[in-house]
């Protein structure tokens, strides 16, 4: 049986980090790019659900 818990946890951590980068980019003034990065992070974070 595969252990998907650790991989899911890893994906969640990576997704959170990408979302934070998107928030920083948005605050720096590049709203469209920041939103795209944030949305990508959200997809990564929830890809195992």
Coordinates of N, CA and C in Angstrom, one line a residue:
X1 N 0.8 -1.2 0.0 CA 0.0 0.0 0.0 C 0.9 1.2 0.0
X2 N 0.5 2.2 -0.8 CA 1.3 3.4 -0.9 C 1.0 4.4 0.3
X3 N 2.0 5.1 0.7 CA 1.8 6.1 1.7 C 1.6 7.4 1.1
X4 N 0.4 7.8 0.8 CA 0.1 9.1 0.2 C 0.0 10.3 1.1
X5 N 0.0 10.0 2.4 CA -0.1 11.0 3.4 C 1.1 12.0 3.3
X6 N 2.3 11.4 3.3 CA 3.5 12.3 3.3 C 3.5 13.1 2.0
X7 N 3.2 12.4 0.9 CA 3.2 13.1 -0.4 C 2.1 14.2 -0.4
X8 N 1.0 13.9 0.1 CA -0.1 14.9 0.2 C 0.4 16.1 1.1
X9 N 1.0 15.8 2.2 CA 1.5 16.8 3.1 C 2.6 17.7 2.4
X10 N 3.4 17.0 1.6 CA 4.5 17.8 0.9 C 3.8 18.7 -0.2
X11 N 2.8 18.2 -0.9 CA 2.2 19.0 -1.9 C 1.4 20.2 -1.2
X12 N 0.9 20.0 0.0 CA 0.2 21.0 0.7 C 1.2 22.1 1.1
X13 N 2.4 21.7 1.6 CA 3.4 22.6 2.0 C 3.9 23.4 0.8
X14 N 4.2 22.8 -0.3 CA 4.7 23.5 -1.5 C 3.6 24.4 -2.1
X15 N 2.3 24.0 -2.1 CA 1.3 24.9 -2.5 C 1.1 26.1 -1.7
X16 N 1.3 25.9 -0.4 CA 1.2 27.1 0.6 C 2.4 28.1 0.2
X17 N 3.6 27.5 0.0 CA 4.7 28.4 -0.3 C 4.5 29.2 -1.6
X18 N 4.0 28.5 -2.6 CA 3.7 29.2 -3.9 C 2.6 30.3 -3.7
X19 N 1.6 30.0 -2.9 CA 0.6 31.0 -2.6 C 1.2 32.2 -2.0
X20 N 2.1 32.0 -1.0 CA 2.7 33.1 -0.3 C 3.5 34.0 -1.3
X21 N 4.2 33.3 -2.3 CA 5.0 34.1 -3.3 C 4.0 34.9 -4.1
X22 N 2.8 34.3 -4.5 CA 1.8 35.0 -5.2 C 1.3 36.3 -4.5
X23 N 1.1 36.1 -3.2 CA 0.7 37.3 -2.4 C 1.7 38.4 -2.3
X24 N 3.0 38.0 -2.2 CA 4.1 39.0 -2.2 C 4.2 39.7 -3.5
X25 N 4.1 39.0 -4.6 CA 4.1 39.6 -6.0 C 2.9 40.6 -6.1
X26 N 1.8 40.2 -5.7 CA 0.6 41.0 -5.7 C 0.8 42.3 -5.0
X27 N 1.4 42.2 -3.8 CA 1.6 43.4 -2.9 C 2.7 44.3 -3.6
X28 N 3.6 43.7 -4.4 CA 4.6 44.5 -5.0 C 4.1 45.3 -6.2
X29 N 2.8 45.0 -6.6 CA 2.2 45.8 -7.7 C 1.9 45.1 -8.9
X30 N 2.2 43.8 -9.0 CA 1.9 43.0 -10.2 C 0.7 42.1 -9.9
X31 N -0.4 42.7 -9.9 CA -1.6 42.0 -9.4 C -2.0 40.8 -10.3
X32 N -2.0 41.0 -11.6 CA -2.3 39.9 -12.5 C -1.4 38.7 -12.3
X33 N -0.1 39.0 -12.3 CA 0.9 37.9 -12.2 C 0.8 37.2 -10.8
X34 N 0.6 38.1 -9.8 CA 0.5 37.5 -8.4 C -0.7 36.6 -8.3
X35 N -1.8 37.0 -8.9 CA -3.0 36.2 -8.8 C -2.8 34.9 -9.5
X36 N -2.1 34.9 -10.7 CA -1.9 33.6 -11.4 C -1.0 32.7 -10.6
X37 N 0.0 33.3 -10.0 CA 0.9 32.5 -9.1 C 0.1 31.9 -7.9
X38 N -0.7 32.7 -7.3 CA -1.5 32.3 -6.1 C -2.4 31.1 -6.6
X39 N -3.1 31.3 -7.7 CA -4.0 30.3 -8.1 C -3.3 29.0 -8.4
X40 N -2.1 29.1 -9.0 CA -1.3 27.9 -9.3 C -1.0 27.2 -8.0
X41 N -0.6 27.9 -7.0 CA -0.3 27.4 -5.7 C -1.5 26.7 -5.1
X42 N -2.6 27.2 -5.3 CA -3.8 26.7 -4.7 C -4.1 25.3 -5.4
X43 N -3.9 25.3 -6.7 CA -4.1 24.0 -7.5 C -3.1 22.9 -7.0
X44 N -1.9 23.3 -6.8 CA -0.9 22.4 -6.3 C -1.3 21.9 -4.9
X45 N -1.7 22.8 -4.0 CA -2.0 22.4 -2.7 C -3.2 21.5 -2.6
X46 N -4.2 21.6 -3.5 CA -5.4 20.8 -3.4 C -5.4 19.7 -4.5
X47 N -4.3 19.4 -5.1 CA -4.2 18.5 -6.2 C -4.5 17.0 -5.8
X48 N -4.3 16.7 -4.5 CA -4.6 15.4 -4.0 C -6.0 15.1 -3.4
X49 N -6.8 16.1 -3.5 CA -8.1 16.0 -2.9 C -9.1 15.4 -3.8

